[in-house]
CSV table of C-alpha atoms in Angstrom, one decimal:
chain,number,residue,atom,x,y,z
A,20,UNK,CA,17.8,38.8,31.6
A,21,UNK,CA,19.8,38.9,28.3
A,22,UNK,CA,20.3,35.8,26.2
A,23,UNK,CA,22.9,34.9,23.7
A,24,UNK,CA,21.8,31.7,22.6
A,25,UNK,CA,21.8,30.5,18.9
A,26,UNK,CA,18.8,31.8,17.0
A,27,UNK,CA,17.4,28.8,15.1
A,28,UNK,CA,16.5,29.1,11.4
A,29,UNK,CA,16.1,26.3,8.9
A,30,UNK,CA,17.9,23.8,8.2
A,31,UNK,CA,19.4,23.9,12.0
A,32,UNK,CA,16.2,23.5,13.7
A,33,UNK,CA,17.0,19.9,14.8
A,34,UNK,CA,19.5,21.2,17.5
A,35,UNK,CA,16.7,22.9,19.4
A,36,UNK,CA,17.1,20.5,22.4
A,37,UNK,CA,20.8,21.6,22.7
A,38,UNK,CA,19.7,25.2,22.5
A,39,UNK,CA,17.2,24.7,25.4
A,40,UNK,CA,20.1,23.1,27.3
A,41,UNK,CA,22.2,26.0,26.6
A,42,UNK,CA,19.4,28.6,27.7
A,43,UNK,CA,19.0,26.7,31.0
A,44,UNK,CA,22.9,26.7,31.7
A,45,UNK,CA,22.8,30.5,31.2
A,46,UNK,CA,19.9,30.9,33.6
A,47,UNK,CA,21.9,28.9,36.2
A,48,UNK,CA,24.9,31.0,35.5
A,49,UNK,CA,23.2,34.2,36.0
A,50,UNK,CA,22.0,33.0,39.3
A,51,UNK,CA,25.4,32.0,40.4
A,52,UNK,CA,24.7,28.2,40.1
A,53,UNK,CA,26.7,27.1,37.0
A,54,UNK,CA,30.2,28.6,36.6
A,55,UNK,CA,30.8,30.9,33.9
A,56,UNK,CA,33.6,28.6,32.3
A,57,UNK,CA,30.9,25.9,31.9
A,58,UNK,CA,28.5,28.0,29.7
A,59,UNK,CA,29.3,25.7,26.7
A,60,UNK,CA,28.4,26.5,23.1
A,61,UNK,CA,25.7,24.7,21.3
A,62,UNK,CA,28.5,23.3,18.8
A,63,UNK,CA,30.3,21.9,21.8
A,64,UNK,CA,27.2,20.2,23.2
A,65,UNK,CA,26.6,18.8,19.7
A,66,UNK,CA,30.0,17.4,19.6
A,67,UNK,CA,29.6,15.9,23.1
A,68,UNK,CA,26.3,14.4,22.1
A,69,UNK,CA,27.7,12.9,18.9
A,70,UNK,CA,30.6,11.3,20.9
A,71,UNK,CA,28.2,9.7,23.4
A,72,UNK,CA,26.0,8.4,20.4
A,73,UNK,CA,23.1,10.4,21.5
A,74,UNK,CA,22.6,12.2,18.2
A,75,UNK,CA,24.4,12.7,14.8
A,76,UNK,CA,22.9,16.1,13.7
A,77,UNK,CA,21.7,17.5,17.0
A,78,UNK,CA,18.2,16.0,17.2
A,79,UNK,CA,17.1,14.7,20.6
A,80,UNK,CA,14.2,12.2,20.6
A,81,UNK,CA,15.1,10.9,24.1
A,82,UNK,CA,14.6,13.0,27.1
A,83,UNK,CA,16.9,10.5,29.0
A,84,UNK,CA,19.7,11.2,26.6
A,85,UNK,CA,19.3,14.9,27.0
A,86,UNK,CA,19.4,14.6,30.6
A,87,UNK,CA,22.4,12.3,30.7
A,88,UNK,CA,24.3,15.0,28.5
A,89,UNK,CA,23.3,17.6,31.0
A,90,UNK,CA,24.5,15.8,34.0
A,91,UNK,CA,27.7,15.2,32.1
A,92,UNK,CA,28.4,18.9,31.4
A,93,UNK,CA,26.7,20.4,34.3
A,94,UNK,CA,27.2,18.4,37.3
A,95,UNK,CA,26.7,20.9,39.8
A,96,UNK,CA,23.0,21.0,38.9
A,97,UNK,CA,20.5,18.1,39.3
A,98,UNK,CA,18.9,16.8,36.2
A,99,UNK,CA,16.0,14.5,36.5
A,100,UNK,CA,13.5,13.1,34.1
A,101,UNK,CA,10.0,13.8,35.4
A,102,UNK,CA,6.9,11.7,34.5
A,103,UNK,CA,3.5,13.3,35.0
A,104,UNK,CA,-0.1,12.4,34.4
A,105,UNK,CA,-2.8,14.6,33.1
A,106,UNK,CA,-4.0,15.6,36.6
A,107,UNK,CA,-0.9,16.4,38.4
A,108,UNK,CA,1.5,17.8,35.5
A,109,UNK,CA,0.9,21.5,36.1
A,110,UNK,CA,1.4,21.2,40.0
A,111,UNK,CA,4.6,19.2,39.3
A,112,UNK,CA,6.0,21.9,37.1
A,113,UNK,CA,5.0,24.7,39.5
A,114,UNK,CA,6.4,23.1,42.4
A,115,UNK,CA,9.7,22.6,40.6
A,116,UNK,CA,9.8,26.3,39.6
A,117,UNK,CA,9.0,27.4,43.1
A,118,UNK,CA,12.2,25.3,44.2
A,119,UNK,CA,14.1,27.5,41.8
A,120,UNK,CA,14.3,25.0,39.2
A,121,UNK,CA,13.7,24.9,35.3
A,122,UNK,CA,12.0,22.4,33.2
A,123,UNK,CA,13.1,21.5,29.8
A,124,UNK,CA,10.1,20.3,27.9
A,125,UNK,CA,9.6,18.8,24.3
A,126,UNK,CA,6.5,19.7,22.6
A,127,UNK,CA,4.8,20.1,19.1
A,128,UNK,CA,5.3,23.4,17.6
A,129,UNK,CA,2.7,25.3,15.7
A,130,UNK,CA,3.6,27.8,13.0
A,131,UNK,CA,3.6,30.6,15.4
A,132,UNK,CA,5.8,28.4,17.9
A,133,UNK,CA,3.0,28.0,20.3
A,134,UNK,CA,2.2,24.4,21.5
A,135,UNK,CA,-0.1,22.2,19.3
A,136,UNK,CA,-1.1,18.6,18.8
A,137,UNK,CA,0.5,17.0,15.7
A,138,UNK,CA,1.3,13.5,17.2
A,139,UNK,CA,5.1,14.5,17.5
A,140,UNK,CA,5.5,15.5,14.0
A,141,UNK,CA,6.6,19.0,14.9
A,142,UNK,CA,8.7,18.3,17.8
A,143,UNK,CA,10.5,21.1,19.4
A,144,UNK,CA,12.1,22.0,22.9
A,145,UNK,CA,11.5,24.8,25.4
A,146,UNK,CA,12.6,25.7,28.8
A,147,UNK,CA,10.0,26.7,31.4
A,148,UNK,CA,11.4,29.4,33.6
A,149,UNK,CA,8.2,30.6,35.4
A,150,UNK,CA,4.5,30.4,35.8
A,151,UNK,CA,1.5,32.8,36.2
A,152,UNK,CA,-1.8,32.6,37.6
A,153,UNK,CA,-4.1,35.5,36.0
A,154,UNK,CA,-6.3,37.4,38.5
A,155,UNK,CA,-8.8,39.8,37.3
A,156,UNK,CA,-6.8,40.4,34.1
A,157,UNK,CA,-3.5,41.0,35.9
A,158,UNK,CA,-0.8,38.3,35.8
A,159,UNK,CA,2.1,38.0,38.2
A,160,UNK,CA,5.0,35.9,37.0
A,161,UNK,CA,6.8,33.8,39.6
A,162,UNK,CA,10.5,33.3,39.7
A,163,UNK,CA,11.2,35.4,36.5
A,164,UNK,CA,13.9,38.1,36.9
A,165,UNK,CA,12.9,40.0,33.8
A,166,UNK,CA,9.2,40.4,34.4
A,167,UNK,CA,7.1,41.3,37.4
A,168,UNK,CA,3.7,42.2,36.5
A,169,UNK,CA,2.5,41.7,33.0
A,170,UNK,CA,-1.1,42.8,31.7
A,171,UNK,CA,-2.9,40.0,30.0
A,172,UNK,CA,-6.4,39.8,28.4
A,173,UNK,CA,-8.9,38.5,30.8
A,174,UNK,CA,-10.5,36.0,28.4
A,175,UNK,CA,-9.1,33.1,30.6
A,176,UNK,CA,-8.4,34.1,34.1
A,177,UNK,CA,-8.7,30.6,35.7
A,178,UNK,CA,-5.8,28.8,34.1
A,179,UNK,CA,-2.1,28.8,34.7
A,180,UNK,CA,0.4,30.0,32.1
A,181,UNK,CA,4.1,29.1,31.7
A,182,UNK,CA,6.7,31.6,30.8
A,183,UNK,CA,9.1,29.8,28.3
A,184,UNK,CA,12.1,30.4,26.2
A,185,UNK,CA,12.9,28.5,23.0
A,186,UNK,CA,15.4,28.6,20.1
A,187,UNK,CA,13.0,30.4,17.7
A,188,UNK,CA,12.8,33.6,19.4
A,189,UNK,CA,14.8,35.7,21.7
A,190,UNK,CA,11.6,36.7,23.6
A,191,UNK,CA,9.8,34.9,26.4
A,192,UNK,CA,6.6,33.0,25.4
A,193,UNK,CA,3.4,32.9,27.5
A,194,UNK,CA,1.6,29.6,26.9
A,195,UNK,CA,-1.4,27.9,28.6
A,196,UNK,CA,0.1,25.4,30.9
A,197,UNK,CA,-2.4,22.7,30.2
A,198,UNK,CA,-1.9,23.1,26.4
A,199,UNK,CA,1.8,22.9,26.7
A,200,UNK,CA,1.7,19.7,28.7
A,201,UNK,CA,-0.9,18.1,26.4
A,202,UNK,CA,1.4,18.8,23.5
A,203,UNK,CA,4.1,17.2,25.5
A,204,UNK,CA,1.9,14.0,26.0
A,205,UNK,CA,1.1,13.8,22.5
A,206,UNK,CA,4.7,13.0,21.2
A,207,UNK,CA,4.1,9.6,19.9
A,208,UNK,CA,5.9,9.2,16.5
A,209,UNK,CA,8.6,11.0,14.5
A,210,UNK,CA,7.5,13.1,11.5
A,211,UNK,CA,7.5,11.2,8.1
A,212,UNK,CA,9.8,13.8,6.7
A,213,UNK,CA,12.4,12.9,9.3
A,214,UNK,CA,11.9,9.1,8.9
A,215,UNK,CA,12.4,9.5,5.0
A,216,UNK,CA,15.3,11.8,5.3
A,217,UNK,CA,18.6,10.8,3.8
A,218,UNK,CA,20.3,12.0,7.0
A,219,UNK,CA,21.0,9.6,10.0
A,220,UNK,CA,19.4,11.7,13.1
């Protein structure tokens, strides 16, 4: 699958939630769910977010606001906010993927873009498009048009992985499922650099 989403470089990192929504819309369009004429640009989505008072510069601190924006612009698709606990989170996501859905997830981004634990101070958005269960060093991705079988190192063969896209790379990322969801659950506060910024996010 080819992507044409906006690649993020500083200082526009704050639109990552809108880029994630744009990625999801392209996925559904490629699967004939979203009409081609409704593949809106990130700039258009930003204008809509500003009109609704959800964001001033593109940053989304609320999953409910991003879901509301998605419903307004892509009504042919169902957009729900999912709450999961530590034990059921991976299963919830996997079941959603099996039902041909996607999951937009906020998480803390490390320097290599992988999930980390920073209390929400490096918040970023990604789209989960598939999952994998490594077996004997061979990983089979489910619900991913662009990958069938990908060889993986066999250090960890008992955990699930998620296939994700985000605005910092045009290539898919493969992350441990538990690590991504742990990163999501640790989003408790806004980075001090954002709180002290002269800009109104």
